[in-house]
Coordinates of N, CA and C in Angstrom, one line a residue:
M1163 N 0.9 -1.1 0.0 CA 0.0 -0.1 0.0 C 0.8 1.2 0.0
R1164 N 0.5 2.2 -0.8 CA 1.3 3.3 -1.0 C 1.1 4.4 0.1
P1165 N 2.2 4.8 0.9 CA 1.9 5.7 2.1 C 1.7 7.1 1.6
D1166 N 1.1 7.9 2.5 CA 1.0 9.3 2.2 C 2.1 10.1 2.7
Y1167 N 2.8 9.6 3.8 CA 3.9 10.2 4.5 C 4.8 9.1 5.0
V1168 N 6.0 9.7 5.5 CA 7.3 8.9 5.9 C 7.6 9.4 7.3
D1169 N 7.7 8.4 8.3 CA 8.1 8.8 9.6 C 9.2 7.7 9.8
F1170 N 10.4 7.9 9.5 CA 11.5 6.9 9.5 C 12.3 6.8 10.7
H1171 N 11.8 7.4 11.9 CA 12.4 7.4 13.1 C 11.4 7.7 14.2
T1172 N 10.9 6.8 15.0 CA 9.9 7.1 15.9 C 9.9 6.0 17.0
H1173 N 9.6 6.4 18.3 CA 9.7 5.3 19.5 C 8.2 5.1 19.8
L1174 N 7.6 4.4 18.9 CA 6.0 4.0 19.2 C 5.9 3.5 20.6
D1175 N 6.7 2.5 21.2 CA 6.6 1.8 22.3 C 6.8 2.7 23.4
L1176 N 7.3 4.0 23.4 CA 7.5 5.0 24.4 C 6.1 5.8 24.6
Y1177 N 5.2 5.6 23.7 CA 3.9 6.3 23.9 C 3.0 5.6 24.9
P1178 N 2.1 6.2 25.6 CA 1.4 5.5 26.7 C 0.8 4.0 26.0
D1179 N 0.4 4.2 24.9 CA -0.4 2.8 24.4 C 0.2 2.6 23.0
L1180 N 1.0 1.4 23.0 CA 1.6 1.1 21.7 C 0.7 0.9 20.6
A1181 N -0.3 -0.1 20.9 CA -1.3 -0.5 19.8 C -2.0 0.6 19.3
K1182 N -2.3 1.7 20.1 CA -3.0 3.0 19.7 C -2.0 3.9 18.7
A1183 N -0.9 3.8 19.1 CA 0.1 4.5 18.4 C 0.3 3.9 16.9
I1184 N 0.4 2.4 16.9 CA 0.5 1.9 15.5 C -0.8 2.1 14.8
A1185 N -2.0 2.0 15.3 CA -3.2 2.3 14.8 C -3.2 3.7 14.1
A1186 N -2.6 4.5 14.8 CA -2.7 6.0 14.2 C -1.8 6.2 13.1
C1187 N -0.6 5.5 12.9 CA 0.2 5.5 11.8 C -0.6 4.9 10.7
D1188 N -1.2 3.8 10.9 CA -2.0 3.1 9.8 C -3.1 4.0 9.3
R1189 N -3.7 4.5 10.3 CA -5.0 5.4 9.8 C -4.5 6.6 8.9
K1190 N -3.4 7.2 9.4 CA -2.7 8.4 8.6 C -2.0 7.9 7.3
R1191 N -1.7 6.6 7.3 CA -1.0 5.9 6.0 C 0.4 6.6 6.0
V1192 N 1.1 6.4 7.2 CA 2.4 6.8 7.3 C 3.3 5.7 7.4
A1193 N 4.3 5.5 6.2 CA 5.2 4.5 6.5 C 6.1 4.7 7.7
T1194 N 6.1 3.9 8.6 CA 6.8 4.2 9.9 C 7.9 3.1 10.3
L1195 N 9.1 3.7 10.7 CA 10.0 2.8 11.3 C 10.0 3.0 12.9
A1196 N 9.4 2.1 13.5 CA 9.3 2.0 15.0 C 10.7 1.4 15.4
V1197 N 11.6 2.4 15.9 CA 12.9 2.0 16.6 C 12.7 1.4 17.8
T1198 N 13.5 0.6 18.5 CA 13.4 0.3 19.7 C 14.8 0.6 20.5
T1199 N 14.8 0.7 21.7 CA 16.0 1.2 22.2 C 16.8 -0.1 23.1
T1200 N 16.1 -1.3 23.3 CA 16.8 -2.5 23.7 C 16.2 -3.7 23.0
P1201 N 17.1 -4.6 22.8 CA 16.8 -5.8 22.2 C 15.5 -6.6 22.8
K1202 N 15.4 -6.3 24.3 CA 14.2 -6.9 24.9 C 12.9 -6.3 24.5
A1203 N 12.9 -5.1 24.0 CA 11.6 -4.4 23.5 C 11.2 -5.0 22.2
F1204 N 12.0 -5.6 21.4 CA 11.5 -5.9 20.1 C 10.5 -6.8 19.8
E1205 N 10.4 -7.8 20.7 CA 9.4 -8.9 20.7 C 7.9 -8.2 20.6
R1206 N 7.8 -7.5 21.8 CA 6.3 -6.8 21.9 C 6.0 -5.9 20.6
N1207 N 7.0 -5.1 20.2 CA 6.8 -4.2 18.9 C 6.3 -5.0 17.8
V1208 N 7.1 -6.2 17.6 CA 6.9 -6.9 16.4 C 5.4 -7.7 16.6
E1209 N 5.1 -8.0 17.7 CA 3.7 -8.7 17.9 C 2.7 -7.9 17.7
L1210 N 2.6 -6.6 18.1 CA 1.6 -5.7 18.1 C 1.5 -5.0 16.7
S1211 N 2.7 -4.9 15.8 CA 2.6 -4.5 14.5 C 2.4 -5.6 13.4
A1212 N 2.2 -6.8 13.8 CA 2.2 -7.8 12.9 C 1.1 -7.6 11.8
D1213 N 0.1 -7.1 12.0 CA -1.1 -6.9 11.1 C -1.0 -5.4 10.5
S1214 N 0.0 -4.7 10.8 CA 0.0 -3.3 10.3 C 0.6 -3.2 8.8
D1215 N 0.0 -2.4 8.0 CA 0.4 -2.1 6.8 C 1.5 -1.2 6.5
F1216 N 1.8 -0.4 7.6 CA 2.6 0.7 7.3 C 3.7 0.7 8.4
V1217 N 3.7 0.0 9.5 CA 4.7 0.0 10.6 C 5.6 -1.1 10.4
R1218 N 6.8 -0.8 10.6 CA 7.9 -1.8 10.5 C 8.8 -1.5 11.9
V1219 N 9.5 -2.6 12.4 CA 10.1 -2.5 13.6 C 11.6 -2.6 13.5
G1220 N 12.4 -1.8 14.0 CA 13.8 -1.8 14.0 C 14.2 -2.5 15.3
L1221 N 15.3 -3.3 15.2 CA 16.0 -3.9 16.3 C 17.2 -2.9 16.9
G1222 N 16.9 -2.6 18.1 CA 17.9 -1.6 18.5 C 18.7 -1.8 19.9
L1223 N 19.7 -1.1 20.0 CA 20.5 -1.1 21.3 C 21.0 0.3 21.4
H1224 N 20.4 1.2 22.1 CA 20.5 2.7 22.1 C 21.8 2.8 22.6
P1225 N 22.7 3.8 22.1 CA 24.1 4.0 22.7 C 23.9 4.6 24.1
Q1226 N 23.0 5.5 24.3 CA 22.6 6.0 25.7 C 22.4 4.9 26.8
L1227 N 22.0 3.7 26.4 CA 21.7 2.6 27.2 C 22.7 1.5 27.3
V1228 N 23.8 1.7 26.5 CA 24.8 0.6 26.3 C 25.4 0.4 27.7
A1229 N 25.7 1.4 28.5 CA 26.3 1.0 29.7 C 25.6 0.0 30.6
D1230 N 24.3 0.1 30.6 CA 23.4 -0.8 31.5 C 23.0 -2.1 30.7
R1231 N 23.0 -1.9 29.3 CA 22.2 -2.9 28.5 C 23.2 -3.8 27.6
H1232 N 24.5 -3.5 27.7 CA 25.4 -4.2 26.7 C 25.4 -5.7 26.8
L1233 N 25.0 -6.2 27.9 CA 24.9 -7.8 27.9 C 23.6 -8.1 27.1
E1234 N 22.8 -7.3 26.5 CA 21.8 -7.8 25.6 C 22.2 -7.9 24.2
L1235 N 23.6 -7.7 24.0 CA 24.0 -7.7 22.8 C 24.0 -9.1 22.1
D1236 N 24.1 -10.3 22.9 CA 23.9 -11.6 22.3 C 22.5 -11.7 21.9
L1237 N 21.7 -11.2 22.6 CA 20.2 -11.2 22.3 C 20.0 -10.5 21.0
F1238 N 20.5 -9.5 20.9 CA 20.6 -8.6 19.6 C 20.9 -9.4 18.3
E1239 N 22.0 -10.0 18.4 CA 22.6 -11.0 17.4 C 21.7 -12.2 17.1
K1240 N 21.1 -12.6 18.1 CA 20.0 -13.7 17.9 C 18.9 -13.3 17.2
L1241 N 18.4 -12.0 17.4 CA 17.1 -11.4 16.8 C 17.3 -10.9 15.5
L1242 N 18.7 -10.4 15.2 CA 19.0 -9.8 13.9 C 18.4 -10.5 12.6
P1243 N 18.5 -11.7 12.4 CA 18.0 -12.3 11.2 C 16.5 -12.2 11.1
R1244 N 15.8 -11.8 12.2 CA 14.3 -11.7 12.0 C 13.8 -10.3 11.5
T1245 N 14.7 -9.5 11.2 CA 14.2 -8.1 10.7 C 15.4 -7.5 9.8
R1246 N 14.7 -6.7 8.9 CA 15.6 -6.0 7.9 C 16.1 -4.7 8.5
Y1247 N 15.4 -4.2 9.5 CA 15.4 -2.9 10.1 C 16.2 -2.8 11.4
V1248 N 17.1 -2.0 11.6 CA 18.0 -1.9 12.8 C 18.0 -0.5 13.2
G1249 N 17.6 -0.3 14.4 CA 17.7 1.1 15.1 C 16.8 1.0 16.4
E1250 N 17.2 1.8 17.3 CA 18.2 2.8 17.2 C 19.5 2.3 17.7
I1251 N 20.5 2.4 17.0 CA 22.0 2.2 17.3 C 22.8 3.4 16.9
G1252 N 24.1 3.3 17.3 CA 25.0 4.4 17.1 C 26.0 4.9 18.1
L1253 N 26.3 6.0 18.3 CA 27.2 6.6 19.3 C 26.7 7.9 19.8
D1254 N 27.1 7.9 21.1 CA 26.9 9.4 21.7 C 27.9 9.7 22.7
R1255 N 28.6 10.9 22.3 CA 29.7 11.4 23.0 C 29.3 12.6 23.8
G1256 N 28.0 12.7 24.1 CA 27.5 13.8 24.9 C 28.0 13.5 26.4
P1257 N 28.1 14.7 27.2 CA 28.6 14.6 28.4 C 28.0 13.5 29.4
A1258 N 26.7 13.3 29.3 CA 26.1 12.2 30.1 C 26.4 10.8 29.9
H1259 N 27.2 10.7 28.7 CA 27.4 9.3 28.1 C 28.8 9.1 27.6
Y1260 N 29.6 10.2 28.0 CA 31.0 10.0 27.6 C 31.7 8.8 28.1
R1261 N 31.5 8.6 29.3 CA 32.4 7.4 30.1 C 32.1 6.2 29.4
S1262 N 30.9 6.1 28.8 CA 30.6 4.7 28.2 C 31.2 4.7 26.7
F1263 N 31.9 5.7 26.2 CA 32.0 5.9 24.8 C 32.8 4.8 24.2
E1264 N 33.8 4.2 24.9 CA 34.7 3.1 24.4 C 33.8 1.9 24.4
L1265 N 32.9 1.6 25.2 CA 32.0 0.5 25.2 C 31.1 0.6 24.1
Q1266 N 30.5 1.8 24.0 CA 29.5 2.0 22.9 C 30.2 1.7 21.4
Q1267 N 31.4 2.1 21.4 CA 32.2 1.8 20.1 C 32.4 0.2 20.0
S1268 N 32.7 -0.4 21.0 CA 32.7 -1.7 20.9 C 31.4 -2.5 20.6
V1269 N 30.2 -2.1 21.1 CA 29.1 -2.6 20.8 C 28.6 -2.3 19.3
F1270 N 28.9 -1.1 19.0 CA 28.3 -0.4 17.6 C 29.2 -1.3 16.6
G1271 N 30.5 -1.5 16.7 CA 31.3 -2.2 15.9 C 30.8 -3.7 15.6
R1272 N 30.5 -4.2 16.7 CA 29.9 -5.7 16.6 C 28.6 -5.7 15.8
I1273 N 27.8 -4.8 16.1 CA 26.5 -4.6 15.4 C 26.7 -4.4 13.9
L1274 N 27.5 -3.4 13.5 CA 27.7 -3.2 12.2 C 28.5 -4.4 11.4
R1275 N 29.4 -5.1 12.1 CA 29.9 -6.3 11.6 C 28.8 -7.4 11.4
A1276 N 28.0 -7.6 12.3 CA 26.8 -8.6 12.2 C 25.9 -8.2 11.0
C1277 N 25.8 -6.9 10.7 CA 24.9 -6.5 9.7 C 25.4 -6.7 8.3
A1278 N 26.8 -6.3 8.3 CA 27.4 -6.6 7.1 C 27.6 -7.9 6.7
Q1279 N 27.7 -9.0 7.6 CA 27.8 -10.4 7.5 C 26.4 -10.8 6.8
Q1280 N 25.3 -10.5 7.4 CA 24.0 -10.9 7.0 C 23.6 -10.1 5.7
G1281 N 23.9 -8.8 5.5 CA 23.5 -8.1 4.4 C 22.0 -7.6 4.3
D1282 N 21.6 -6.9 3.4 CA 20.3 -6.4 3.1 C 19.6 -5.7 4.5
K1283 N 20.3 -4.9 5.3 CA 19.7 -4.3 6.3 C 19.6 -2.9 6.0
I1284 N 18.7 -2.2 6.9 CA 18.5 -0.8 6.8 C 18.6 -0.2 8.2
L1285 N 19.5 0.6 8.4 CA 20.0 1.1 9.8 C 19.5 2.6 10.0
S1286 N 19.1 2.8 11.2 CA 18.7 4.2 11.7 C 19.7 4.6 12.7
L1287 N 20.6 5.4 12.6 CA 21.8 5.7 13.4 C 21.7 7.0 14.1
H1288 N 22.2 7.0 15.5 CA 22.2 8.1 16.4 C 23.7 8.5 16.4
S1289 N 24.1 9.9 16.3 CA 25.4 10.3 16.2 C 25.7 11.5 16.9
V1290 N 25.1 11.7 18.2 CA 25.3 12.8 18.9 C 26.6 13.2 19.3
R1291 N 27.2 14.3 18.8 CA 28.6 14.7 19.1 C 29.6 13.6 18.7
A1292 N 29.2 12.8 17.7 CA 29.9 11.6 17.3 C 30.0 11.4 15.9
T1293 N 29.7 12.3 15.1 CA 29.5 12.2 13.6 C 30.6 11.7 12.9
K1294 N 31.9 12.1 13.3 CA 33.2 11.5 12.6 C 33.3 10.1 13.1
P1295 N 33.4 9.7 14.4 CA 33.3 8.2 14.7 C 32.4 7.4 14.0
V1296 N 31.1 7.9 14.0 CA 30.1 7.1 13.3 C 30.6 6.7 11.9
L1297 N 30.8 7.9 11.2 CA 31.3 7.5 9.9 C 32.5 6.8 9.6
D1298 N 33.5 6.9 10.6 CA 34.7 6.1 10.6 C 34.4 4.8 10.6
M1299 N 33.6 4.4 11.6 CA 33.2 3.1 11.9 C 32.4 2.5 10.9
L1300 N 31.5 3.3 10.1 CA 30.8 2.7 9.0 C 31.7 2.3 7.9
D1301 N 32.8 3.2 7.7 CA 33.7 2.9 6.6 C 34.5 1.6 7.1
E1302 N 34.8 1.4 8.2 CA 35.7 0.3 8.7 C 34.8 -1.0 8.8
H1303 N 33.6 -0.9 9.0 CA 33.0 -2.3 9.4 C 31.8 -2.5 8.4
L1304 N 31.1 -1.6 7.7 CA 30.0 -1.8 6.8 C 30.2 -1.4 5.5
P1305 N 30.5 -2.2 4.4 CA 30.6 -1.7 3.1 C 29.3 -1.2 2.7
P1306 N 29.3 -0.2 1.8 CA 28.1 0.5 1.4 C 27.0 -0.4 0.7
D1307 N 27.5 -1.5 0.1 CA 26.8 -2.4 -0.7 C 26.1 -3.4 0.3
R1308 N 26.4 -3.4 1.6 CA 25.7 -4.5 2.4 C 24.6 -4.0 3.2
A1309 N 24.4 -2.7 3.3 CA 23.2 -2.1 4.1 C 23.0 -0.7 3.7
G1310 N 21.8 -0.2 3.9 CA 21.4 1.1 3.7 C 21.4 1.9 5.1
V1311 N 22.0 3.0 5.0 CA 22.0 3.8 6.3 C 21.3 5.2 6.2
V1312 N 20.6 5.3 7.3 CA 19.8 6.6 7.5 C 20.5 7.3 8.7
L1313 N 20.8 8.5 8.5 CA 21.4 9.2 9.7 C 20.2 10.1 10.3
H1314 N 20.0 9.6 11.5 CA 18.8 10.4 12.3 C 19.2 11.6 13.0
W1315 N 18.4 12.7 12.7 CA 18.6 14.0 13.3 C 20.3 14.4 13.3
F1316 N 20.6 14.4 12.2 CA 22.2 14.6 11.9 C 22.6 16.0 12.1
T1317 N 23.6 16.3 12.7 CA 24.1 17.8 13.0 C 25.5 17.9 12.7
G1318 N 26.0 17.1 11.8 CA 27.5 17.2 11.3 C 27.7 18.4 10.5
S1319 N 29.1 18.5 10.2 CA 29.5 19.6 9.4 C 29.2 19.4 8.0
K1320 N 29.6 20.4 7.1 CA 29.4 20.4 5.8 C 30.1 19.2 5.2
A1321 N 31.4 19.2 5.7 CA 32.3 17.9 5.3 C 31.7 16.6 5.6
D1322 N 31.1 16.6 6.7 CA 30.5 15.4 7.2 C 29.3 14.9 6.5
V1323 N 28.5 16.0 6.1 CA 27.3 15.6 5.1 C 27.7 15.2 3.7
R1324 N 28.9 15.8 3.3 CA 29.3 15.4 1.8 C 29.9 13.9 2.0
R1325 N 30.5 13.7 3.0 CA 31.2 12.3 3.3 C 30.0 11.2 3.3
A1326 N 29.1 11.6 4.1 CA 28.0 10.7 4.1 C 27.3 10.4 2.9
V1327 N 27.0 11.5 2.1 CA 26.4 11.5 0.9 C 27.1 10.6 -0.1
D1328 N 28.4 10.8 0.0 CA 29.2 10.1 -1.0 C 29.3 8.6 -0.7
R1329 N 29.0 8.1 0.5 CA 28.9 6.6 0.8 C 27.4 6.2 0.7
G1330 N 26.5 7.0 0.3 CA 25.2 6.6 0.0 C 24.1 6.9 1.1
C1331 N 24.5 7.4 2.0 CA 23.6 7.5 3.2 C 22.5 8.6 2.9
Y1332 N 21.4 8.2 3.7 CA 20.1 9.0 3.7 C 20.1 9.8 5.1
F1333 N 19.1 10.8 5.2 CA 19.1 11.5 6.4 C 17.7 11.7 6.8
S1334 N 17.3 11.3 8.0 CA 16.0 11.5 8.5 C 15.9 12.9 9.4
V1335 N 15.0 13.9 9.0 CA 15.0 15.1 9.5 C 13.5 15.3 10.2
N1336 N 13.4 16.2 11.2 CA 12.2 16.5 11.9 C 12.0 18.0 12.1
E1337 N 10.8 18.4 12.6 CA 10.5 19.8 12.7 C 11.4 20.3 13.8
G1338 N 11.9 19.7 14.8 CA 12.8 20.3 15.9 C 14.1 20.6 15.4
M1339 N 14.6 19.7 14.4 CA 16.0 19.8 13.8 C 15.8 21.1 12.9
L1340 N 14.7 21.2 12.2 CA 14.5 22.4 11.2 C 14.3 23.8 11.8
A1341 N 14.0 23.6 13.2 CA 13.7 24.9 13.8 C 15.1 25.5 14.5
S1342 N 16.2 24.8 14.2 CA 17.4 25.4 14.6 C 18.3 25.9 13.4
A1343 N 19.2 26.8 13.6 CA 19.9 27.3 12.5 C 21.0 26.1 12.1
T1344 N 21.5 25.3 13.0 CA 22.3 24.2 12.6 C 21.6 23.2 11.9
G1345 N 20.2 22.8 12.2 CA 19.6 21.8 11.4 C 19.1 22.4 10.0
L1346 N 18.9 23.7 9.8 CA 18.6 24.3 8.6 C 19.8 24.4 7.8
R1347 N 20.9 24.7 8.3 CA 22.4 24.5 7.6 C 22.5 23.2 7.1
V1348 N 22.3 22.1 7.8 CA 22.5 20.8 7.4 C 21.6 20.5 6.3
M1349 N 20.2 20.7 6.5 CA 19.2 20.5 5.6 C 19.4 21.1 4.2
R1350 N 19.9 22.2 4.1 CA 20.3 23.0 2.9 C 21.5 22.2 2.0
E1351 N 22.3 21.5 2.8 CA 23.6 20.8 2.2 C 23.1 19.3 1.8
I1352 N 21.9 18.8 2.3 CA 21.5 17.5 1.9 C 20.9 17.3 0.5
P1353 N 21.3 16.4 -0.4 CA 20.5 16.4 -1.6 C 19.1 16.0 -1.4
I1354 N 18.2 16.7 -2.0 CA 16.7 16.4 -1.8 C 16.4 14.9 -1.9
D1355 N 17.1 14.2 -2.7 CA 16.8 12.8 -3.0 C 17.4 11.8 -1.9
R1356 N 17.9 12.5 -0.8 CA 18.5 11.7 0.2 C 17.8 12.0 1.6
V1357 N 16.7 12.7 1.4 CA 15.9 13.3 2.7 C 14.6 12.4 2.9
L1358 N 14.6 12.0 4.2 CA 13.4 11.3 4.7 C 12.9 12.2 5.9
T1359 N 11.6 12.0 6.3 CA 11.1 12.7 7.5 C 11.0 11.8 8.5
E1360 N 11.0 12.4 9.9 CA 10.9 11.5 11.1 C 10.2 12.4 12.1
T1361 N 9.8 11.8 13.3 CA 9.2 12.7 14.3 C 10.0 12.5 15.5
D1362 N 10.8 11.4 15.7 CA 11.5 11.0 16.9 C 10.5 11.3 18.2
G1363 N 9.2 11.0 18.0 CA 8.3 11.0 19.1 C 8.6 9.8 19.9
P1364 N 8.3 10.1 21.3 CA 7.7 11.1 22.0 C 8.7 12.1 22.5
F1365 N 10.0 12.0 22.0 CA 10.9 12.9 22.6 C 10.8 14.3 22.0
L1366 N 10.4 14.3 20.8 CA 10.0 15.6 20.2 C 8.8 16.2 20.6
T1367 N 8.6 17.4 21.1 CA 7.5 17.8 21.6 C 7.1 19.1 20.9
R1368 N 5.8 19.3 20.8 CA 5.1 20.6 20.1 C 4.3 21.2 21.2
G1369 N 4.7 22.4 21.8 CA 4.4 23.1 22.9 C 4.7 22.2 24.1
D1370 N 3.9 21.9 25.0 CA 4.2 21.0 26.1 C 3.9 19.5 25.9
K1371 N 3.4 19.1 24.8 CA 3.0 17.8 24.6 C 3.8 17.1 23.5
P1372 N 4.1 15.9 23.7 CA 4.8 15.1 22.7 C 4.2 15.1 21.4
I1373 N 5.0 15.1 20.3 CA 4.5 15.1 19.0 C 3.5 13.8 18.6
N1374 N 2.6 13.9 18.0 CA 1.7 12.7 17.7 C 2.3 11.8 16.9
P1375 N 2.1 10.5 17.0 CA 2.7 9.3 16.2 C 2.3 9.8 14.5
G1376 N 3.4 9.7 13.9 CA 3.2 9.9 12.4 C 3.0 11.4 12.0
D1377 N 3.1 12.3 12.8 CA 2.7 13.8 12.4 C 4.1 14.4 12.0
V1378 N 4.1 14.2 10.6 CA 5.3 14.7 10.1 C 5.0 15.9 9.0
G1379 N 3.8 16.3 8.9 CA 3.4 17.3 8.0 C 4.1 18.6 8.1
R1380 N 4.2 19.0 9.4 CA 4.9 20.4 9.5 C 6.4 20.2 9.0
A1381 N 7.0 19.0 9.3 CA 8.4 18.8 8.9 C 8.4 19.0 7.3
V1382 N 7.6 18.4 6.6 CA 7.5 18.5 5.1 C 7.3 19.9 4.7
E1383 N 6.4 20.7 5.4 CA 6.3 22.1 5.0 C 7.7 22.9 5.4
M1384 N 8.1 22.5 6.3 CA 9.6 23.2 6.7 C 10.7 22.9 5.7
I1385 N 10.6 21.6 5.3 CA 11.6 21.3 4.2 C 11.3 22.1 3.0
A1386 N 10.2 22.0 2.5 CA 9.5 22.8 1.4 C 10.1 24.2 1.5
S1387 N 9.9 25.0 2.5 CA 10.2 26.2 2.6 C 11.8 26.5 2.6
S1388 N 12.6 25.4 3.3 CA 14.1 25.7 3.2 C 14.7 25.4 1.9
V1389 N 14.1 24.5 1.1 CA 14.7 24.4 -0.1 C 14.1 25.1 -1.4
G1390 N 13.0 25.7 -1.2 CA 12.3 26.5 -2.1 C 11.6 25.8 -3.1
S1391 N 10.8 24.7 -2.5 CA 9.9 23.8 -3.3 C 8.6 23.8 -2.9
T1392 N 7.7 23.1 -3.4 CA 6.2 22.9 -3.0 C 6.0 21.8 -2.0
I1393 N 5.1 21.9 -1.1 CA 4.9 21.0 -0.1 C 4.5 19.8 -0.7
E1394 N 3.8 19.6 -1.9 CA 3.4 18.4 -2.5 C 4.6 17.8 -3.2
G1395 N 5.4 18.7 -3.7 CA 6.7 18.3 -4.4 C 7.6 17.4 -3.4
V1396 N 7.7 18.1 -2.1 CA 8.6 17.5 -1.3 C 8.0 16.2 -0.6
R1397 N 6.7 16.3 -0.3 CA 6.1 15.0 0.0 C 6.2 13.8 -1.0
S1398 N 6.0 14.1 -2.2 CA 6.2 13.0 -3.0 C 7.6 12.6 -3.3
Q1399 N 8.6 13.5 -3.1 CA 9.9 13.3 -3.2 C 10.4 12.3 -2.1
I1400 N 9.9 12.5 -0.8 CA 10.1 11.9 0.3 C 9.7 10.4 0.2
I1401 N 8.5 10.2 -0.4 CA 8.0 8.8 -0.7 C 8.9 8.2 -1.7
S1402 N 9.3 8.9 -2.8 CA 10.1 8.3 -3.7 C 11.5 7.9 -3.1
N1403 N 12.1 8.8 -2.2 CA 13.2 8.4 -1.6 C 13.2 7.1 -0.9
L1404 N 12.1 7.0 -0.1 CA 11.9 5.8 0.8 C 11.8 4.5 -0.1
K1405 N 11.2 4.5 -1.1 CA 11.1 3.4 -2.2 C 12.5 3.2 -2.7
S1406 N 13.4 4.2 -3.0 CA 14.7 3.9 -3.4 C 15.5 3.3 -2.3
L1407 N 15.5 3.7 -1.2 CA 16.3 3.1 0.0 C 15.7 1.6 0.1
V1408 N 14.5 1.4 0.1 CA 14.0 0.0 0.4 C 14.4 -0.9 -0.7
Q1409 N 14.3 -0.4 -1.8 CA 14.6 -1.2 -2.9 C 16.0 -1.5 -3.3
S1410 N 17.0 -0.6 -2.7 CA 18.3 -0.5 -3.2 C 19.2 -1.7 -2.7
D1411 N 18.7 -2.4 -1.6 CA 19.6 -3.6 -1.1 C 19.0 -4.8 -1.5

């Protein structure tokens, strides 16, 4: 079924009612990647989305949780053959997680190697204050022809964007990112045929409430404004981009 919108990074299981969040994405016809933060969360997401036309589940081990959850890496590798989608994974070198950075690198490297070995995966990557290490580890452990890569809420330099584009990466952007000068600068450097939308809900808020599942309309409008295109043109382009990503591996 052809979607009307794309939300390629959201945490549906962190909303109060996962089944209701999945139903909302189906009702709105939003092609959705429901990322998970730990391998133990994967099964329930898969079970509740089994009949969904528009929701797919990513197997994740969030870098911010690696210090406490790294022992779930064996479970991650056991579950990996069951899904094409992997996320949220990556690196976080922010102050709150810097102490675990070496362990994060070890876990991330092992995940990338497993994805490279199995092939035909699509990854959603976290890279807070760690754009260069993430790109370095992709180059070291994951040949571009073995997986599709989507950089979630990317805030790297112009050189980082060019490097990621050259290796075939896509970028998922949201309205919070586009509301900042840094995010707008990054958006203007990304080729429009590499752009996907995301909500990163429920972490992204609108006013004092979490953004609703699948609510990417404002992000589409902001992208259109930033690149000087029409809203419908951007919406259609993003759907085409998703199709290219999914069919490329």
